[in-house]
CSV table of C-alpha atoms and ligand atoms in Angstrom, one decimal:
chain,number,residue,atom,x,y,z
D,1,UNK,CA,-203.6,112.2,6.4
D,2,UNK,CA,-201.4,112.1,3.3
D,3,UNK,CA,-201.4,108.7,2.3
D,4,UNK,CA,-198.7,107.1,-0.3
D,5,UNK,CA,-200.7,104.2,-1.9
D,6,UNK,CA,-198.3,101.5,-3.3
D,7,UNK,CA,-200.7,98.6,-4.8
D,8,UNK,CA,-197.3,96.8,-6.3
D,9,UNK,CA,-197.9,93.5,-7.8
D,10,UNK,CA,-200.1,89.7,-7.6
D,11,UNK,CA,-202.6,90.7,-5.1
D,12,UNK,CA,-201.7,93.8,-4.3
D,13,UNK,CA,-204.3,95.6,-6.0
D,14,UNK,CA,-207.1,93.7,-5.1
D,15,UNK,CA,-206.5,93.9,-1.2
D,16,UNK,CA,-204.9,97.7,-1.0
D,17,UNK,CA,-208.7,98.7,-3.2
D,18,UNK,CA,-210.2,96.8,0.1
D,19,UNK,CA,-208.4,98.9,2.3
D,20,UNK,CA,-208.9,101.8,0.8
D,21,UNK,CA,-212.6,101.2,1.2
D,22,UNK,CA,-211.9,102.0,4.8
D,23,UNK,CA,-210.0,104.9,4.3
D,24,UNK,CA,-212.9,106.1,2.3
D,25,UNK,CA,-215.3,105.7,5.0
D,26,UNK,CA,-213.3,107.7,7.4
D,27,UNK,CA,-213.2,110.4,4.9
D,28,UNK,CA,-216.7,110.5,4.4
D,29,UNK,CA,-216.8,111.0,8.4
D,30,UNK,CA,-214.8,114.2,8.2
D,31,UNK,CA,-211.1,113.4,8.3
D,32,UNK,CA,-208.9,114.8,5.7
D,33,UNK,CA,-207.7,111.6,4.0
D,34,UNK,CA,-205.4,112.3,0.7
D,35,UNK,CA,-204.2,109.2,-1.4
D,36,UNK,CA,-201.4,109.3,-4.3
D,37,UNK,CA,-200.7,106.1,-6.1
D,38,UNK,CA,-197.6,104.7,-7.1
D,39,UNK,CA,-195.5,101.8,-8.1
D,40,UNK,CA,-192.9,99.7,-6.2
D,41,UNK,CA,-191.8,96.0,-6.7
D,42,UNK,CA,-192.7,94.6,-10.4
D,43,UNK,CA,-195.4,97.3,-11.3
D,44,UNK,CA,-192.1,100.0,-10.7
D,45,UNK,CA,-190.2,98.2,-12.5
D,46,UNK,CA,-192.9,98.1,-15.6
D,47,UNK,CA,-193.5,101.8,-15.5
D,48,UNK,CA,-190.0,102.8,-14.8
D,49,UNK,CA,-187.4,100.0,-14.9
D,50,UNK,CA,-186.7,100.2,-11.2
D,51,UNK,CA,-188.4,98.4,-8.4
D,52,UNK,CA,-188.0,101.3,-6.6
D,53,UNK,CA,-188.4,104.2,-8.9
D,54,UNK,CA,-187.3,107.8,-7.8
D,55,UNK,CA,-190.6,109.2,-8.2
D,56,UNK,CA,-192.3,106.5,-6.0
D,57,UNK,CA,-189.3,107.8,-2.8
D,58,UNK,CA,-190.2,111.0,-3.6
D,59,UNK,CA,-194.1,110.1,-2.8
D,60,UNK,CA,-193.6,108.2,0.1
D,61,UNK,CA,-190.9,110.9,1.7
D,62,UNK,CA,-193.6,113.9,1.0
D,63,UNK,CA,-196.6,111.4,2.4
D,64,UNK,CA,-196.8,110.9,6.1
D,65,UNK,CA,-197.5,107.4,5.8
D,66,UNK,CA,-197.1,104.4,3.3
D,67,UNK,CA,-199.4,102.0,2.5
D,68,UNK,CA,-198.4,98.7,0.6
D,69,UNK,CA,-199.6,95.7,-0.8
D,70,UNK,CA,-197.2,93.2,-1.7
D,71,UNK,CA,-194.5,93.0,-4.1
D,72,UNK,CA,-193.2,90.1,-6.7
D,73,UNK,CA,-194.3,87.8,-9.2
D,74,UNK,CA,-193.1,84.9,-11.6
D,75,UNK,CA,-192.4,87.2,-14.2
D,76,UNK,CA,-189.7,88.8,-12.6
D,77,UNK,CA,-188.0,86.2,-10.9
D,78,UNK,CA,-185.2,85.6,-13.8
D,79,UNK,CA,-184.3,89.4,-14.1
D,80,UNK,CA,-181.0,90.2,-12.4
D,81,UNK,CA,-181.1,91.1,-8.5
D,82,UNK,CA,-181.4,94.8,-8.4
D,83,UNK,CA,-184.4,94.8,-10.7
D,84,UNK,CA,-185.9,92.4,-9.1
D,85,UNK,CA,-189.0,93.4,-6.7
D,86,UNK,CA,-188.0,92.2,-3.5
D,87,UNK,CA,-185.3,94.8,-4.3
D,88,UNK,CA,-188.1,97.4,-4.2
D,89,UNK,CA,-189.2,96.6,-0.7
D,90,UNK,CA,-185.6,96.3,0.9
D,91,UNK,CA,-184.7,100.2,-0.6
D,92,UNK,CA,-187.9,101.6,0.8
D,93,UNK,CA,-187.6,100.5,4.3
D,94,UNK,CA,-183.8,101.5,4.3
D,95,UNK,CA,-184.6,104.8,2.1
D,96,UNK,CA,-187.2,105.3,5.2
D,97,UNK,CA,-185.3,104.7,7.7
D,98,UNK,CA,-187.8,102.0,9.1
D,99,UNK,CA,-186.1,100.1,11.5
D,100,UNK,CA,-188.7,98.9,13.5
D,101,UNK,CA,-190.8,96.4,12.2
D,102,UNK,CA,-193.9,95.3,14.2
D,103,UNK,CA,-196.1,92.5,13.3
D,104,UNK,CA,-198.6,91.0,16.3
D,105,UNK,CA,-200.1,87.9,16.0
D,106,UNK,CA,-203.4,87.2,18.1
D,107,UNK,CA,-206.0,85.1,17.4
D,108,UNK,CA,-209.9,85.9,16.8
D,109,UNK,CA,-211.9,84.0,18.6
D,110,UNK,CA,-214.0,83.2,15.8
D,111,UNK,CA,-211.1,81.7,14.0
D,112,UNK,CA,-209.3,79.6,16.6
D,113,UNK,CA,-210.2,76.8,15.0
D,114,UNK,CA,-209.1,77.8,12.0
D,115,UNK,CA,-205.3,77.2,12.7
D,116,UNK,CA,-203.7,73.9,12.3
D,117,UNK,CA,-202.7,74.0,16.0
D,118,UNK,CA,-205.6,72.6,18.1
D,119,UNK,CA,-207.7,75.6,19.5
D,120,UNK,CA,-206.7,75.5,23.3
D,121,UNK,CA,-203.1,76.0,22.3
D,122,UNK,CA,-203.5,78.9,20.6
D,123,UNK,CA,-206.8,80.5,21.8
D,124,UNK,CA,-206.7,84.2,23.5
D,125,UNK,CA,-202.9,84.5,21.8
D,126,UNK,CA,-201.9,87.7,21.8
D,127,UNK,CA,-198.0,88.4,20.4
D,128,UNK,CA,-196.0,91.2,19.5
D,129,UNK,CA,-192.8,90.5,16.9
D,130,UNK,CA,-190.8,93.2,17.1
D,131,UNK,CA,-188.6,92.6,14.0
D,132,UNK,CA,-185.0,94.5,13.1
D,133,UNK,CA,-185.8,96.1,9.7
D,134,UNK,CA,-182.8,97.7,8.3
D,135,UNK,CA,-179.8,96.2,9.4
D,136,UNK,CA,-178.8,92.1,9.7
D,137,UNK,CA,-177.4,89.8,7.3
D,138,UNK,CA,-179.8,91.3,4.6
D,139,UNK,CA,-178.0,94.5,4.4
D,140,UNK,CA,-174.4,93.9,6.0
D,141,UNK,CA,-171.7,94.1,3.9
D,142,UNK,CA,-169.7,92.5,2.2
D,143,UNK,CA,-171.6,90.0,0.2
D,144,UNK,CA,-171.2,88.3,-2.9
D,145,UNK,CA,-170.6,85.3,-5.0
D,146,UNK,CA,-167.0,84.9,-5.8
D,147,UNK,CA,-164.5,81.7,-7.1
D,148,UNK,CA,-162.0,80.0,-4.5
D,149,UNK,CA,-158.3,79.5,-5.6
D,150,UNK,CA,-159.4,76.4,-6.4
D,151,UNK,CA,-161.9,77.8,-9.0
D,152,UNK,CA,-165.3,76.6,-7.1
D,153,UNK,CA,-168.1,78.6,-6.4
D,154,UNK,CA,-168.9,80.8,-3.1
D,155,UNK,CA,-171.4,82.9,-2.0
D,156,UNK,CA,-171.3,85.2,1.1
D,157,UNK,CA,-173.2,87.7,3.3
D,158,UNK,CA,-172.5,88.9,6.5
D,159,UNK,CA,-174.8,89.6,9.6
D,160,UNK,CA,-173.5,92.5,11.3
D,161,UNK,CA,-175.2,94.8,13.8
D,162,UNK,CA,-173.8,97.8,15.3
D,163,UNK,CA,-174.2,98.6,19.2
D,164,UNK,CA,-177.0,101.5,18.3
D,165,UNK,CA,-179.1,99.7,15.7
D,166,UNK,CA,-179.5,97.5,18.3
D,167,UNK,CA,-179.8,99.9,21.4
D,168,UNK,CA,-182.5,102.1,19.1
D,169,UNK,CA,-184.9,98.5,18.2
D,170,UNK,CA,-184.4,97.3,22.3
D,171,UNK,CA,-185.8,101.3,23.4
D,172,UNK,CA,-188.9,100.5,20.6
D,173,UNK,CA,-188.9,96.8,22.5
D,174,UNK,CA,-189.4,98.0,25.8
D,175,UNK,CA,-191.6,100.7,25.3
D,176,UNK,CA,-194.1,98.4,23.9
D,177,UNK,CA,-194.2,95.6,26.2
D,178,UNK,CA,-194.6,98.5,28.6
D,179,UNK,CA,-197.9,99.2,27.0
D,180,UNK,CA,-198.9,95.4,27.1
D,181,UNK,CA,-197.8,92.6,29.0
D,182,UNK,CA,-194.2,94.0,30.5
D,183,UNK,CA,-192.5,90.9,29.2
D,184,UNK,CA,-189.7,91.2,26.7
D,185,UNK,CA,-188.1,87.6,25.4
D,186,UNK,CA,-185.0,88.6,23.3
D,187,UNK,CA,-184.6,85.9,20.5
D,188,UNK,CA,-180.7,85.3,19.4
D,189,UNK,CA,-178.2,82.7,18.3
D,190,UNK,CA,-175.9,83.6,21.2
D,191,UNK,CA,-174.1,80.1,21.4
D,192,UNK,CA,-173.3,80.1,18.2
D,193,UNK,CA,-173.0,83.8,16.6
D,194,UNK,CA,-170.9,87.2,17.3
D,195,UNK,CA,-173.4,89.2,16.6
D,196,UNK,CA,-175.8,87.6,19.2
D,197,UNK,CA,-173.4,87.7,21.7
D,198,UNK,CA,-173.7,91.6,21.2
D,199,UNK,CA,-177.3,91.7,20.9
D,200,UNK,CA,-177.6,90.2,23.8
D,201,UNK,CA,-175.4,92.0,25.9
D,202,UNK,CA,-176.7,95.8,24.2
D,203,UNK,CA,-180.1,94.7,25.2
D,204,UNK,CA,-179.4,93.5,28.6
D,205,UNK,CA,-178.2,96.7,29.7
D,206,UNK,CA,-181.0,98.7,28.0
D,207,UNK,CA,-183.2,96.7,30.3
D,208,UNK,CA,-181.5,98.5,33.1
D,209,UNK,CA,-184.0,101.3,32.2
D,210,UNK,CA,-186.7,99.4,32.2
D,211,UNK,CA,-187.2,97.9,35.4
D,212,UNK,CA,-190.9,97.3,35.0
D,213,UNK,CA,-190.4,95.2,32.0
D,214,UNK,CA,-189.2,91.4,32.7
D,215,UNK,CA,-186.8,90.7,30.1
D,216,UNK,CA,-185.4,86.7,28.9
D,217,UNK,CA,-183.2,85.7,26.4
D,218,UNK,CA,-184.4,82.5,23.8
D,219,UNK,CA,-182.5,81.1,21.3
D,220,UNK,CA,-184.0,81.3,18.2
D,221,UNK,CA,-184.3,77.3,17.3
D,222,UNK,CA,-186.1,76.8,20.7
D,223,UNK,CA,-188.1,79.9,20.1
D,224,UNK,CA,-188.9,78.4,16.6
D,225,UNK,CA,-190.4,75.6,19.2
D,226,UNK,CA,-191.9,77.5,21.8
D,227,UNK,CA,-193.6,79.5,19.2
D,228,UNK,CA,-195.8,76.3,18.2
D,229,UNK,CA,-195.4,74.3,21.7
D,230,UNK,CA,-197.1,76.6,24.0
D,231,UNK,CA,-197.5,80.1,22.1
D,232,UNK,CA,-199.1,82.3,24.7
D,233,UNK,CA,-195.9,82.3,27.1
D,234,UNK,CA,-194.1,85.2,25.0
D,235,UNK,CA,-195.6,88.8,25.1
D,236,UNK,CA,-193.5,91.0,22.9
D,237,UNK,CA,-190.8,89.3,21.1
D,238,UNK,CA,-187.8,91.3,19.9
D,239,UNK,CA,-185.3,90.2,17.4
D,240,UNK,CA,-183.0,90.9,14.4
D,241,UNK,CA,-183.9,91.3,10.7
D,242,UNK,CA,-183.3,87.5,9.6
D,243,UNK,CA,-185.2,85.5,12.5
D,244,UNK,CA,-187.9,87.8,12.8
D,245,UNK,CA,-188.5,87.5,9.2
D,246,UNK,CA,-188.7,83.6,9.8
D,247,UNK,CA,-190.5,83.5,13.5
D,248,UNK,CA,-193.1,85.8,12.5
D,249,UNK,CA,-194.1,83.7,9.3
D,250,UNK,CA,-194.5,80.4,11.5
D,251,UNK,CA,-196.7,83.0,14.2
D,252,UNK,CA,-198.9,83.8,11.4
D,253,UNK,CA,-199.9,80.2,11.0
D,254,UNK,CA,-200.7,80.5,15.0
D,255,UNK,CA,-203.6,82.5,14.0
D,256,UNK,CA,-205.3,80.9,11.3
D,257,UNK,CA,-203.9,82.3,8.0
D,258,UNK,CA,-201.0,84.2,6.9
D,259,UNK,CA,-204.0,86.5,5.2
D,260,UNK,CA,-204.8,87.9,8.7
D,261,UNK,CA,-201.4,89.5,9.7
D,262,UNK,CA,-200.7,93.2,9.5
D,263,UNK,CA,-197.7,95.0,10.3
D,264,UNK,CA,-196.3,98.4,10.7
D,265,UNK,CA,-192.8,99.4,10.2
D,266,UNK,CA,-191.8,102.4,11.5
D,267,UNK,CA,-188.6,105.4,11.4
D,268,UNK,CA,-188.1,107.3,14.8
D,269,UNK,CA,-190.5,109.4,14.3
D,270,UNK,CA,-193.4,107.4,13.8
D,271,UNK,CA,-193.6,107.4,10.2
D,272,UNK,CA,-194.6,104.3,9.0
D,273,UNK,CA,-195.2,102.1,5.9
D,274,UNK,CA,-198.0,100.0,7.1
D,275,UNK,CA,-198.0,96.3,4.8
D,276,UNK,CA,-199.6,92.9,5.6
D,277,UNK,CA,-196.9,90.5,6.0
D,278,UNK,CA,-198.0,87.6,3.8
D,279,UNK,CA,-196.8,88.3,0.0
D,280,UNK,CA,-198.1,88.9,-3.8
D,281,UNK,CA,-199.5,85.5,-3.9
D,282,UNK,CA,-199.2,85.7,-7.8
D,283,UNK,CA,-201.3,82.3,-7.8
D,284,UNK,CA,-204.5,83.6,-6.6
D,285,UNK,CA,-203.5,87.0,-8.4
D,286,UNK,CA,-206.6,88.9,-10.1
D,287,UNK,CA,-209.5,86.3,-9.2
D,288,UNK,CA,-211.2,88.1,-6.2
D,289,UNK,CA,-210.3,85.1,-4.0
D,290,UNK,CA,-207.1,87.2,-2.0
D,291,UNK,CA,-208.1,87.8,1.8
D,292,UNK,CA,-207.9,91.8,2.7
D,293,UNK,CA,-208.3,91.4,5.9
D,294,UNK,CA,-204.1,91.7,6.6
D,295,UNK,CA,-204.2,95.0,4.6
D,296,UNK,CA,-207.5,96.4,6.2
D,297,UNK,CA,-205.8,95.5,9.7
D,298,UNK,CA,-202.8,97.5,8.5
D,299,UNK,CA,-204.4,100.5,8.2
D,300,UNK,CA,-205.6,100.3,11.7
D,301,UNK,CA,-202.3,99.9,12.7
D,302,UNK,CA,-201.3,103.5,10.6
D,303,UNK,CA,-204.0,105.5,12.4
D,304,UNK,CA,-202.5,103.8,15.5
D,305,UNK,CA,-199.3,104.3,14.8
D,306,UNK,CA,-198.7,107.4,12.3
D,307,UNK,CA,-202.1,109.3,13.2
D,308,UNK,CA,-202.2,108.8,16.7
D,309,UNK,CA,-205.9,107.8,16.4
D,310,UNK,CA,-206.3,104.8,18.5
D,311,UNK,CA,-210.2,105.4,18.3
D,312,UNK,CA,-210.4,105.0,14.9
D,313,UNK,CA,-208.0,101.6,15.2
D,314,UNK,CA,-210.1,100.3,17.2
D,315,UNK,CA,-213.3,100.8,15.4
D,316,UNK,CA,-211.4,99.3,12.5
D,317,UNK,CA,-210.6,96.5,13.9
D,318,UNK,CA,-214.1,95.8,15.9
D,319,UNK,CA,-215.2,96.2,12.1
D,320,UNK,CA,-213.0,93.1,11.1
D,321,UNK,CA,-214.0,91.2,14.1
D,322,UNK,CA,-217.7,91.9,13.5
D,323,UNK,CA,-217.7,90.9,10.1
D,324,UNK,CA,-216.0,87.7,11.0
D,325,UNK,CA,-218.1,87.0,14.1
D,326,UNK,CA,-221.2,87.3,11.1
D,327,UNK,CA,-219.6,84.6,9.7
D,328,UNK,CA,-217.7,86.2,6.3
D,329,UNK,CA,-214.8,84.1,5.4
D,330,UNK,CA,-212.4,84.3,2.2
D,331,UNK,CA,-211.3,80.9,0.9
D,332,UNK,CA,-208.1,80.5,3.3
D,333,UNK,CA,-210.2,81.1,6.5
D,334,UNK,CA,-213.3,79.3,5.5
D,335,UNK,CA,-214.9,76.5,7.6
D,336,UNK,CA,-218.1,75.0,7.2
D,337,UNK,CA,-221.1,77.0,7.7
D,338,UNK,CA,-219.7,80.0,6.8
D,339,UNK,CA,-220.1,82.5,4.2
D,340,UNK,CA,-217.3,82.2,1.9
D,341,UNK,CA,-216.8,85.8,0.3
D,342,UNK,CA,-214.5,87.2,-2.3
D,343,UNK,CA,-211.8,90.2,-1.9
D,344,UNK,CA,-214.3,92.4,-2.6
D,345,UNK,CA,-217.2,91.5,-0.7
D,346,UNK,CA,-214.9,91.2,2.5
D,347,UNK,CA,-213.9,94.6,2.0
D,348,UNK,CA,-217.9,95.7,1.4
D,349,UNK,CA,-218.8,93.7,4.3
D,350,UNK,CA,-215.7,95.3,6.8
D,351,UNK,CA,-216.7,99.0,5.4
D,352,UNK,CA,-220.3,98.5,6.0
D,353,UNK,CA,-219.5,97.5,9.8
D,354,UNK,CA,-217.1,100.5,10.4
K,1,LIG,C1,-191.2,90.1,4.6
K,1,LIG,C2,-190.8,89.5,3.2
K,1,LIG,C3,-189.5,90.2,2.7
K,1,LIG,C4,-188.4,90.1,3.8
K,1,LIG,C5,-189.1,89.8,1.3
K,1,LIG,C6,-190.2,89.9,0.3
K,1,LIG,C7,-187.9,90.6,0.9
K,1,LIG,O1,-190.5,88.1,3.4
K,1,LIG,O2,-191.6,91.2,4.6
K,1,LIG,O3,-191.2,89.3,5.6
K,1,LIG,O4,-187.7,89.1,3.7
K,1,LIG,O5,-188.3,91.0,4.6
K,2,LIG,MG1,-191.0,87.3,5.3
């Protein structure tokens, strides 16, 4: 398992040296676990003026998986767009190919009351957001900021999809819901946007293939709604670059804490950069307060994933669930009662488990 280790910046460190706890363990057992460091976001563009510096694509194309931790921080957030680290994240999923972004929301038990939404609603959730990586209004072109005749300011972007980025996400969509609960709701802005109308037409006829798999069609404000009315209806959810980056932030609150989510995002081949979704938190940065349960989780989702070791996924993840079930909490799941640990002791307590 060669393994390209991108800390980046904020909490990024903290939680990937949690993680890679685990992967330490599972070396210790016999697998062949290699780890190379490098930099991406702010920490790139400190060693090498680029968020994403050539050495650190050269890494994660020779590794057969990424790891990362989480990119940005105040410092940078006055230095001009393509330095900044955002930029660092947006070049390696395209520079990867990694089109299909998955990030699952379910809820432990232990911490259904730990979401703002009262326990029944969200108990036993169980969600797949399957996410557009690589295309959408964050990479169509053209964009820009330009003057008017008139001499005022505009900006633009422009949301574009093509009929196979969308055919090759809707294949990745089905084949998972396959695996789970057969459902498939397709989340779009069809009454108001071109590029929905598309999206939803591509992926209607995909389903053709798929007869197995029950497929509906949401729009994306009432799926912002259904999302927090009554969760556990959807099953997988597949969408574009720009809604899943919104609906799966408002999930993450579903299950407690933003600090819980993993996520894999994958080329068509199964290699995969494996991240938790929440980001550098540069507030909490360096004070052992950072939850690494997202990134541990992650990791569990690359031997799932990348490795093909579901076995070893699942004993990761009985490992979180154990050590939440003995009541370890960081600061953002805590709860009286509990044992409130810091970054590192949650990693300790997760390794010893597994
Ligand atoms: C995410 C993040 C990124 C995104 C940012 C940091 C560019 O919000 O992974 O969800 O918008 O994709
Ligand atoms: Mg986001």
């Amino acid at each position: 398992m060669k393994i390209a280790v991108l800390p980046g910046d904020g909490i990024g460190p903290e939680i990937v040296a949690q993680a890679v706890k685990v992967l330490e363990v599972l070396s210790k057992e016999g697998r062949n676990v290699e780890l190379e460091y490098g930099e991406i976001g702010g920490a790139g563009y400190d060693a090498a003026g680029d968020p994403y510096p050539a050495a650190t694509s050269k890494l994660a194309h020779e590794a057969d998986a990424v790891l990362l931790g989480a990119v940005g921080g105040y410092r940078y957030d006055t230095l001009p767009r393509p330095m900044r680290p955002e930029q660092g994240l947006l070049r390696i999923r395209k520079d990867l190919g990694l089109f299909a972004n998955l990030r699952p929301a379910s809820v432990y038990p232990e911490l259904a009351s730990a979401s703002t939404l009262r326990p029944d609603v969200v108990a036993g959730l169980d969600i797949l957001i399957l996410r557009e990586l690589t295309g959408d209004i964050y990479f169509g072109q053209p964009r820009g900021l330009r003057r008017t005749v008139d001499g005022e300011r505009e900006g633009y972007d422009t949301m574009l999809y093509s009929e196979s980025e969308i055919a090759r996400i809707a294949h990745v969509g089905f084949r998972a819901a396959m695996k789970r609960g057969r459902r498939l709701c397709s989340v779009d802005k069809a009454n108001v946007l071109e590029t929905s109308v598309l999206w939803r037409e591509v992926v209607t006829e995909i389903a053709k293939e798929y007869p197995e798999v029950e497929l509906s069609h949401m729009y994306v404000d009432n799926a912002a709604m259904q999302l927090v009315r009554n969760p556990r209806q959807f099953d997988v959810m597949l969408t574009g670059n720009m809604f899943g980056d919104i609906l799966s932030d408002e999930a993450s609150m579903l299950t407690g804490s933003i600090g819980m989510l993993p996520s894999a995002s994958l080329d068509a081949h199964s290699k995969g950069l494996y991240e938790p979704i929440h980001g550098s938190a540069p507030d909490i940065a360096g004070q052992n307060v950072a939850n690494p349960l997202a990134t541990i989780l992650s990791v569990a989702m690359m031997l799932r994933y990348s490795f093909d070791d579901e076995e070893g996924a699942q004993r990761i993840e009985n490992a979180v669930r154990k050590t939440l079930a003995d009541g370890y909490r960081t600061t953002d799941i805590f709860q009286e009662g509990m044992k409130k640990v810091g970054t590192k002791e949650m990693g300790d307590a997760v390794a010893a488990r597994l």
